[in-house]
Coordinates of C-alpha atoms in Angstrom, one line a residue:
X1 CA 116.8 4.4 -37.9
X2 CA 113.3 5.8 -37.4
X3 CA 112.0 4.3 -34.3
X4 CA 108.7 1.8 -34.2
X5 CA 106.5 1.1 -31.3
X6 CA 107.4 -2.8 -30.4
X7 CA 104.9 -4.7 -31.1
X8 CA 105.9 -8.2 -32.9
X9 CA 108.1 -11.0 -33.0
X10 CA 110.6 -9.2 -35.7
X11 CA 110.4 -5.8 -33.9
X12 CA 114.2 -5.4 -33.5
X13 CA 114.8 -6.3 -36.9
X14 CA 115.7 -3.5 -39.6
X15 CA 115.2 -4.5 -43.4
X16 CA 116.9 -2.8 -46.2
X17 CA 115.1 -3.5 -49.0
X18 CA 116.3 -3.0 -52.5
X19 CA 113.9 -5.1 -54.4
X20 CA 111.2 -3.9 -57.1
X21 CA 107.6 -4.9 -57.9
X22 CA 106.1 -8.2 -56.1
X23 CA 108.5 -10.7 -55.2
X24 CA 111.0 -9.3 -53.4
X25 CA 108.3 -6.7 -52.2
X26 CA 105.9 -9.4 -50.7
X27 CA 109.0 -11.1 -48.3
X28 CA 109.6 -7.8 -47.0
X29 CA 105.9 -7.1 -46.6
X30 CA 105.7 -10.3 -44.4
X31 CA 108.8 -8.8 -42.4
X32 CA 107.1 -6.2 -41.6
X33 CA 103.6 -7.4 -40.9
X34 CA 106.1 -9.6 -38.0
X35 CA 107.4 -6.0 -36.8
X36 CA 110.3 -5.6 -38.8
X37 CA 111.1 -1.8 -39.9
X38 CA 111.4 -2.0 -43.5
X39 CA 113.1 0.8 -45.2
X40 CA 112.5 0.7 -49.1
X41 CA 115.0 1.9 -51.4
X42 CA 113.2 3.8 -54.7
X43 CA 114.5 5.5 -57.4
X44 CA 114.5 9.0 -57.3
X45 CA 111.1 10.6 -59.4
X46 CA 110.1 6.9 -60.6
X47 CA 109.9 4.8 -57.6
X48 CA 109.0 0.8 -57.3
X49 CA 107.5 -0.4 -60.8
X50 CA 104.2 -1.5 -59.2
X51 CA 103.6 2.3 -57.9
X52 CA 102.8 2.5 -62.3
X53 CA 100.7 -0.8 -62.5
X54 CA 97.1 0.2 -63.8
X55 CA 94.8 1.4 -63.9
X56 CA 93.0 1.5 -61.6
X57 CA 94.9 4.4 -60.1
X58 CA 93.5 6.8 -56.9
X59 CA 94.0 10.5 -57.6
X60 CA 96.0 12.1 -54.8
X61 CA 97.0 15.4 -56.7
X62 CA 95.3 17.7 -53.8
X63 CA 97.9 15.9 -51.3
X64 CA 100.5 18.8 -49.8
X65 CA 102.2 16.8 -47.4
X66 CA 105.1 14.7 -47.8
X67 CA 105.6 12.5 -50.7
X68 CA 104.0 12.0 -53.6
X69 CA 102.9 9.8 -56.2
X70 CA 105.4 8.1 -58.1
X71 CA 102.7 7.9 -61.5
X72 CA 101.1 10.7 -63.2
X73 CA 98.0 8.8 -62.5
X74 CA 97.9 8.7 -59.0
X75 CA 98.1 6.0 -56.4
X76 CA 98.4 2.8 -57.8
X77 CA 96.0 0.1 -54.8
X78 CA 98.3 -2.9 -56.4
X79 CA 101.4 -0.9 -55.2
X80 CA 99.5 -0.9 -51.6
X81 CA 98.3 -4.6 -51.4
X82 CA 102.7 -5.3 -51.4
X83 CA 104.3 -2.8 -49.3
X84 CA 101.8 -1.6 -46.2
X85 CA 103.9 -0.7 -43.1
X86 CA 107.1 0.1 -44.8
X87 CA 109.2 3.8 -45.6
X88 CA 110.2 5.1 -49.0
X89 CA 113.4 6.6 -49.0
X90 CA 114.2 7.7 -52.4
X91 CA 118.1 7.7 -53.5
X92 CA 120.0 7.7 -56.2
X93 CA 122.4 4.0 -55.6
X94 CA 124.5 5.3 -59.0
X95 CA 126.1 8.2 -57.0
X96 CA 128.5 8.4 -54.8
X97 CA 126.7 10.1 -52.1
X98 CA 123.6 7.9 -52.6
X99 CA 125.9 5.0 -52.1
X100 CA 127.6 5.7 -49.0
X101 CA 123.7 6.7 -47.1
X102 CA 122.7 3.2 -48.5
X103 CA 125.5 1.9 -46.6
X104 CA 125.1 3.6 -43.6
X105 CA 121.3 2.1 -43.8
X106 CA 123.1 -0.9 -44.2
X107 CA 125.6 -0.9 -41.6
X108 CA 122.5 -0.4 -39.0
X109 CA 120.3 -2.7 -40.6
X110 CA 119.8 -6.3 -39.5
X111 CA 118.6 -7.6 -42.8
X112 CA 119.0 -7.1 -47.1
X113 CA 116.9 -8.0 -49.5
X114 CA 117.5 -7.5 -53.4
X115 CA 116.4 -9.2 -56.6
X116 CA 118.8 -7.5 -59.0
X117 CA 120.1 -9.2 -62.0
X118 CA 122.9 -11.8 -60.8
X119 CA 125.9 -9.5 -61.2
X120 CA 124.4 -6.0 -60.2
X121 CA 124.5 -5.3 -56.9
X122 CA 128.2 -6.5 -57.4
X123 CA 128.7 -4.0 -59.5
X124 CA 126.5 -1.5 -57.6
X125 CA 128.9 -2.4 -54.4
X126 CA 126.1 -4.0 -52.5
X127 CA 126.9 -7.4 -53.1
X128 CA 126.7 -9.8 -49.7
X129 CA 130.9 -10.9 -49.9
X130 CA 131.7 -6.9 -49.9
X131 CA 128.7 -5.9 -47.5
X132 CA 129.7 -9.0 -45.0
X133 CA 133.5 -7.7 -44.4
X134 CA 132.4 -4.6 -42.5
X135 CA 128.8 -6.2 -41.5
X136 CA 129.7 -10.1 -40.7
X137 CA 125.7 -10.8 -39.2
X138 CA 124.2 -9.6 -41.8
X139 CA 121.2 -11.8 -43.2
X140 CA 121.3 -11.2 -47.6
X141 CA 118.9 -12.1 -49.4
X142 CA 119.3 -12.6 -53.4
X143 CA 116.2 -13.1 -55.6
X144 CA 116.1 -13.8 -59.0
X145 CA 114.1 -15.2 -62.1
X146 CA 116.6 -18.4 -62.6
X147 CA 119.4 -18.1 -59.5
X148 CA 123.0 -16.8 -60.1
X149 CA 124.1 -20.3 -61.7
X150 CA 123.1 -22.5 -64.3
X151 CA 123.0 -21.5 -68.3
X152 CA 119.9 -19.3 -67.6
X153 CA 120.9 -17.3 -64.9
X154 CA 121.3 -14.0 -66.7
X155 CA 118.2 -14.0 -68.4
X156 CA 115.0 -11.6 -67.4
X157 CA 111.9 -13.1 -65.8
X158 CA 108.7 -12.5 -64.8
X159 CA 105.7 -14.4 -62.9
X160 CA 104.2 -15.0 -67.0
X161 CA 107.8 -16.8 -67.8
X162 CA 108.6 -18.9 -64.6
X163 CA 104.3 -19.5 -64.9
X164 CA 105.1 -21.4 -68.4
X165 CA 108.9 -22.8 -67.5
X166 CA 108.0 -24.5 -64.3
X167 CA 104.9 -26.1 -65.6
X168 CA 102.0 -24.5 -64.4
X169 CA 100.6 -23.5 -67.2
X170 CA 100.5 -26.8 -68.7
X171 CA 98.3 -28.1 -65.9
X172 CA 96.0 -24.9 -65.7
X173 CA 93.1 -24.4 -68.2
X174 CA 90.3 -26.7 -69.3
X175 CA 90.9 -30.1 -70.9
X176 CA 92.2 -29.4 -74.4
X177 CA 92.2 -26.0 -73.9
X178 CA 95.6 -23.7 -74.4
X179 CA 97.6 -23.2 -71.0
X180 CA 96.3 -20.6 -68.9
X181 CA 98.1 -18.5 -66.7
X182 CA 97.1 -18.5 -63.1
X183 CA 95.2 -15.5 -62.3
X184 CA 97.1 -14.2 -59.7
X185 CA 101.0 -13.3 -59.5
X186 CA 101.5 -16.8 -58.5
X187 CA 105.3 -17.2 -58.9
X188 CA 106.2 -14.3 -57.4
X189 CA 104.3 -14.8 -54.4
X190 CA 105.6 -18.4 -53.6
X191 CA 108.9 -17.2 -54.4
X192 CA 108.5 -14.3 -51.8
X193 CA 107.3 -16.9 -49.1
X194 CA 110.2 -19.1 -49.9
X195 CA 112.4 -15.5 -49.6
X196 CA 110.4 -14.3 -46.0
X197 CA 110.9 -18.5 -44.9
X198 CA 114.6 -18.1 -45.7
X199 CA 115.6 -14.8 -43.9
X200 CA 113.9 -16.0 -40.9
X201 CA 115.6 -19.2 -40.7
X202 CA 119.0 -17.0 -41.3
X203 CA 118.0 -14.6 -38.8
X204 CA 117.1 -18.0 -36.3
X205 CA 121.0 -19.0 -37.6
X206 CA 122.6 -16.0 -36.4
X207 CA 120.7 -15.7 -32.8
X208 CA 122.9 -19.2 -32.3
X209 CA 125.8 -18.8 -34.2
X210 CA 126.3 -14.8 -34.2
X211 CA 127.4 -15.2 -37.7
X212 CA 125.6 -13.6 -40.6
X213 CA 124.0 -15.9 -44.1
X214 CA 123.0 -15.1 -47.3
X215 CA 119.7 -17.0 -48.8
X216 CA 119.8 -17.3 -52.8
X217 CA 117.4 -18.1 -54.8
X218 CA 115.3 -18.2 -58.0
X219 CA 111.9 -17.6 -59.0
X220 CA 112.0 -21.3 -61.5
X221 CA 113.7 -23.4 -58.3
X222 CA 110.8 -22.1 -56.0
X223 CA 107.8 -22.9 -58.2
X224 CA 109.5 -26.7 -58.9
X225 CA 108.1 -27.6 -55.4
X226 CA 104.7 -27.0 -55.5
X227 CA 103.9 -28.7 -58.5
X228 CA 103.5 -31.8 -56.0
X229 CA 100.5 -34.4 -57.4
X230 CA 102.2 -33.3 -60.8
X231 CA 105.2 -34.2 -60.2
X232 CA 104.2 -37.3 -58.7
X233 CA 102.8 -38.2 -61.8
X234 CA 105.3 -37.2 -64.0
X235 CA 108.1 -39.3 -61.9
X236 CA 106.8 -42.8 -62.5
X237 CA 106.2 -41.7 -66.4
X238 CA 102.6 -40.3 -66.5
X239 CA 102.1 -36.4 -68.2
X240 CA 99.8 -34.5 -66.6
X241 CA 97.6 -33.0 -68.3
X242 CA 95.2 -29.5 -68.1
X243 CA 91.8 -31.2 -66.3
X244 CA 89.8 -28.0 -65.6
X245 CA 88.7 -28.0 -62.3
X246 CA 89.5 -31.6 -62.0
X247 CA 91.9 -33.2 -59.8
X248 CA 94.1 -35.7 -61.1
X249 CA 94.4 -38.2 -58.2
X250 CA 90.8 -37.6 -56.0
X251 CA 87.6 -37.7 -57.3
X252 CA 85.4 -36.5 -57.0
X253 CA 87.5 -33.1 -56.3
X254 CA 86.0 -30.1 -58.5
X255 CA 83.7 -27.7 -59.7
X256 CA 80.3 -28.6 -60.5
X257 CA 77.5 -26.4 -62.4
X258 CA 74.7 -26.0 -60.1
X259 CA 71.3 -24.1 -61.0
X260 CA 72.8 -20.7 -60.6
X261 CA 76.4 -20.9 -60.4
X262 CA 79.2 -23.4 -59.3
X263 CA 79.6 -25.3 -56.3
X264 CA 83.0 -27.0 -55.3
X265 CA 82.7 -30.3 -54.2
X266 CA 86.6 -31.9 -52.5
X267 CA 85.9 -35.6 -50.9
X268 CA 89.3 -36.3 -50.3
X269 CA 88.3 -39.9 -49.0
X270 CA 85.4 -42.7 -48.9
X271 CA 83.7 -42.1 -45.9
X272 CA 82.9 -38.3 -47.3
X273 CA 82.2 -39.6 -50.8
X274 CA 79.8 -42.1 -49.3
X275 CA 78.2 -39.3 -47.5
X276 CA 78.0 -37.0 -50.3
X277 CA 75.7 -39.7 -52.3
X278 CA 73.5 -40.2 -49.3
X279 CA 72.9 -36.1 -48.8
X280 CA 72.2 -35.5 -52.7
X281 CA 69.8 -38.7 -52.7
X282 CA 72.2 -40.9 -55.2
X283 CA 72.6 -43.9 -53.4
X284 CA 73.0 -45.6 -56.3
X285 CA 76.6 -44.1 -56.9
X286 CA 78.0 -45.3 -54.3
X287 CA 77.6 -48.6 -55.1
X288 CA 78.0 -48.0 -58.6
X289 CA 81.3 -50.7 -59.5
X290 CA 82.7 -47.5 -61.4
X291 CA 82.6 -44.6 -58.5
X292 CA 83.1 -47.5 -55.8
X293 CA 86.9 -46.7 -54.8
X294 CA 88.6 -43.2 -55.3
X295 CA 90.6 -44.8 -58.0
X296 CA 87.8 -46.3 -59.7
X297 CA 86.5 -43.0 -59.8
X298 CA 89.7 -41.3 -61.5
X299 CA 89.7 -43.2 -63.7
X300 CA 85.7 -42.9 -64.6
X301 CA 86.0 -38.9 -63.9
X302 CA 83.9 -37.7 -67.0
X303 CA 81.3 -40.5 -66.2
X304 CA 81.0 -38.9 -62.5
X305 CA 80.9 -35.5 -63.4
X306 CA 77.9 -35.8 -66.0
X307 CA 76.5 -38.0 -62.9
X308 CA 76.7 -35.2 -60.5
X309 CA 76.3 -32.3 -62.7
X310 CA 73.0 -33.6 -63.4
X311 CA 71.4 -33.6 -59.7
X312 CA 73.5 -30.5 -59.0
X313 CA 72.1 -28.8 -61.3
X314 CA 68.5 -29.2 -59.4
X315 CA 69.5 -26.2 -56.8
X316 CA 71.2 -23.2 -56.2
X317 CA 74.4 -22.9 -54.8
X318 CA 73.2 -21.4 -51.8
X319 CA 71.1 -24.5 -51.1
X320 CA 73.4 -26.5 -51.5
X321 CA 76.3 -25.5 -49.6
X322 CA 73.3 -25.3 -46.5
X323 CA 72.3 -28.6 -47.2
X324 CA 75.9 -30.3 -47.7
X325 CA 78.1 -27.6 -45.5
X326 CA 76.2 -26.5 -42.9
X327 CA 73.8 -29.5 -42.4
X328 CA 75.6 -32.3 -43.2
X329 CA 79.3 -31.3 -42.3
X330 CA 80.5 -31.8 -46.1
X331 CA 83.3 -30.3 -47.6
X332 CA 81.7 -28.3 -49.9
X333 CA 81.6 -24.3 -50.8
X334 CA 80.7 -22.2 -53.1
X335 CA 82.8 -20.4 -56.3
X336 CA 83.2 -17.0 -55.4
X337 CA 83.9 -13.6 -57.2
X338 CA 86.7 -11.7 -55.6
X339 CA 84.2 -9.1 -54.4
X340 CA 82.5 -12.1 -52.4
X341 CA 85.5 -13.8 -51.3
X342 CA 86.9 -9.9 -49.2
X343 CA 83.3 -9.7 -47.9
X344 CA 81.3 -12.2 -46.4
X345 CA 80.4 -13.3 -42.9
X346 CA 83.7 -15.5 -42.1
X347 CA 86.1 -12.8 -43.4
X348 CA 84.7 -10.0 -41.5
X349 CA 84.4 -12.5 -38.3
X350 CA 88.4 -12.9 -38.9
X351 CA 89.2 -9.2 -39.6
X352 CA 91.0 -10.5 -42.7
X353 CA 90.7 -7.4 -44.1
X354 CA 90.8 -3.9 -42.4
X355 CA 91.3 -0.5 -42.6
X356 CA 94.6 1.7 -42.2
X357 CA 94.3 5.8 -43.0
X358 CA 96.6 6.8 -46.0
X359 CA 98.3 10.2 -45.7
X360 CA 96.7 11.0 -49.3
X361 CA 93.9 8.8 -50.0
X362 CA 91.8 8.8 -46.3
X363 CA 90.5 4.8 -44.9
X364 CA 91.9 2.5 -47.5
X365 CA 91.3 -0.8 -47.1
X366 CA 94.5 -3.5 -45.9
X367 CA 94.7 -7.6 -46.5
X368 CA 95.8 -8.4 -43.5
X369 CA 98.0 -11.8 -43.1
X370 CA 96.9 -15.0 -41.6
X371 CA 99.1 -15.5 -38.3
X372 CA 97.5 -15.2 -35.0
X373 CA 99.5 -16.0 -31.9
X374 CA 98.5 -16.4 -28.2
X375 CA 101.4 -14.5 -27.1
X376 CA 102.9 -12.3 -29.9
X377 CA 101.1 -9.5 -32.0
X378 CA 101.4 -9.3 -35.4
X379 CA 99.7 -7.1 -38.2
X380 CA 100.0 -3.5 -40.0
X381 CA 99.8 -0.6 -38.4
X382 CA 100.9 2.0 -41.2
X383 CA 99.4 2.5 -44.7
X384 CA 102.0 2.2 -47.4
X385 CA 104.5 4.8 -48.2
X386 CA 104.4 7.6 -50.8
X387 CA 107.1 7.8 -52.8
X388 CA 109.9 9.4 -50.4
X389 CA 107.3 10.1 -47.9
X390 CA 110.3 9.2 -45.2
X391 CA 113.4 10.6 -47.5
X392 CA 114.2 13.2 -45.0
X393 CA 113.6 11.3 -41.7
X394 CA 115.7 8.4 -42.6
X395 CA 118.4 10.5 -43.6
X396 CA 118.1 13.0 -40.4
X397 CA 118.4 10.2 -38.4
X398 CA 121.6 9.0 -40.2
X399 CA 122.8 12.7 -38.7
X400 CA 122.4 14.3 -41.6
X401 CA 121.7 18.2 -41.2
X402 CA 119.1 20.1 -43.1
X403 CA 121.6 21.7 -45.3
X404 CA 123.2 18.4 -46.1
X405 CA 119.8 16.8 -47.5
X406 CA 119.3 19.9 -49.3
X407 CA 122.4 19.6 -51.1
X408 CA 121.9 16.2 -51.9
X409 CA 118.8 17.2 -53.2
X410 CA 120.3 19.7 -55.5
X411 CA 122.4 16.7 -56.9
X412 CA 120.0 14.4 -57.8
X413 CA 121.0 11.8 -54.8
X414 CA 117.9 12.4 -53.0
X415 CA 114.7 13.5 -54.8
X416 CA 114.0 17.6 -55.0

């Protein structure tokens, strides 16, 4: 493999990854930001889906070096935000040749990580059971929309199905309103943490056992558990319902219209809620016989919310949230854009988000992840990859010669 300075809890571990687009691509992306090398498999000329969401795209057509981009379009920055710190090694997994180096990278490599259709990388000759007789430590990792049993395991999916089959959607959106889709990827990336949660506890597994594991699972299984106050509800014979902003077992526990904006407001028990009356100057709710115990006040939430959406209303959100947050110590905060929420005083106190320089595209800017340790290092040092920017050094290091790459370029097993 291509050595890596050492730098993190994972930096002896090698990651073969063999997935597309966000799911698998987040769970290696944690790997990595842990220290793991993580060499990415891409399909010759095309490369990861994700490298063709867009726009927006960056241009990158003056770039001479190596690589390229995978869309006629240019760089795509949602492609970045999944696979910082990794190499792109494009091959051709239908041939023979392509097959064999994927082994080899294999046969060195520590972990595998796939989301084929159940079935494929069987049929491919990368399944775990034929992988595991030459390799026995390995640490496989399956990912899929629906698992590989159960009447709907061959079946496509994406974050907009499993959104809508596990339930989400029907809890997401205003009251009354048609299900909404959360706006972010939000299946995909809790099924990546289960996936990153898995190999490690695998790779734990094998530093006691010396014996290899393989982690399966589906996108639908790994949304199921964080539907948690839902589910709750649904168990003793309740159906929850879309609520907004509202919460349905605290209140009050939402967003409220102030003079300019929104202003969350999450008093998650008495003591705050008595508080939060003093601070806004209504007393009087507080010993109001419908707001006077959290359940009370579930089951009076519209009553409350006209209540405090009225005095809300009476200031910004700015003086609010110095009043109530900063003053008072109140569990309150502002609703912000996404511009807002990557800049603003606490974020660039934290370094949550810095800078790494592309090969192509100069500073770009990284989300870092949250873990900080007192005696490890974690983080990205490495922009993402272009498209087969680290073919030929993977390959080379394999002991391929010059001519031999070239000839599997000619071939189609490596891109020209």
């Amino acid at each position: 493999m291509v050595a890596r300075a050492s730098r993190g809890i994972l930096d002896d571990i090698t990651v073969v990854d063999l997935t597309t687009f966000v799911t698998g691509g987040f769970a290696t992306l944690m790997l990595a930001n842990q220290g793991a090398e993580v060499i990415k498999i891409e399909r010759p000329e095309v490369g990861d889906d994700s490298r063709h969401s867009g726009p927006p795209f960056v241009d990158i057509s003056d770039y001479e070096g190596e690589g390229r981009a995978a869309s006629e379009h240019g760089e795509s920055p949602y492609f970045w935000t999944v696979n910082y710190d990794k190499r792109s090694v494009e091959l051709n997994l239908k041939s023979e040749e392509g097959y064999e180096i994927c082994r080899e990278l294999i046969d060195e490599a520590d972990v595998v990580v796939e989301n084929f259709r159940p079935g494929t990388a069987e049929r491919l000759g990368l399944g775990y059971e034929e992988l595991a007789e030459d390799h026995p430590e390995l640490v496989y990792c399956s990912i899929s929309a629906f698992g590989d049993s159960g009447p709907w395991s061959d079946r496509p999916g994406y974050d907009l199905l499993i959104q809508g089959m596990s339930g989400m959607m029907s809890v997401t959106g205003p009251e009354g309103g048609d299900p909404v889709k959360v706006g972010l990827p939000q299946t995909d990336l809790i099924t990546a943490m289960w996936s990153a949660f898995g190999i490690v506890n695998a790779l734990y597994r094998r530093e006691r056992t010396g014996e290899g594991e393989r982690v399966e699972l589906g996108m639908l299984d790994a949304a199921l558990p964080w539907l948690t106050k839902q589910a709750a509800k649904a168990f003793v014979g309740d159906e929850p319902t879309r609520m907004g902003t509202k919460d349905p077992v605290l209140a009050p526990y939402q967003s409220y219209p102030t003079a300019d904006g929104y202003l969350n407001v999450a008093c998650g028990n008495q003591k705050l809620w008595e508080q939060f009356c003093a601070e806004i100057g209504r007393e009087d709710l507080a010993s109001d016989s419908r707001f006077e115990s959290n359940a009370d006040r579930v089951e009076n939430m519209d009553a409350l919310e006209a209540e405090l959406a009225e005095t809300l209303t009476e200031r910004s959100t700015d003086e609010w949230v110095e009043r109530l947050a900063d003053d008072a110590d109140l569990p309150v905060g502002p609703v912000y854009s996404v511009d807002e929420a990557l800049d603003n005083e606490q974020v660039n106190a934290r370094g949550a988000i810095e800078t790494l320089s592309h090969p192509a595209a100069g500073e770009i800017p990284i989300l870092e992840h949250p873990l900080n340790y007192a005696e490890s290092e974690s983080g990205f040092d490495e922009a993402p990859p272009l498209l087969g920017e680290d073919t030929e050094a993977v390959v080379e290091a394999l002991g391929y010669s010059e001519a031999e790459i070239e000839e599997l370029r000619r071939k189609g097993v490596l891109s020209s």
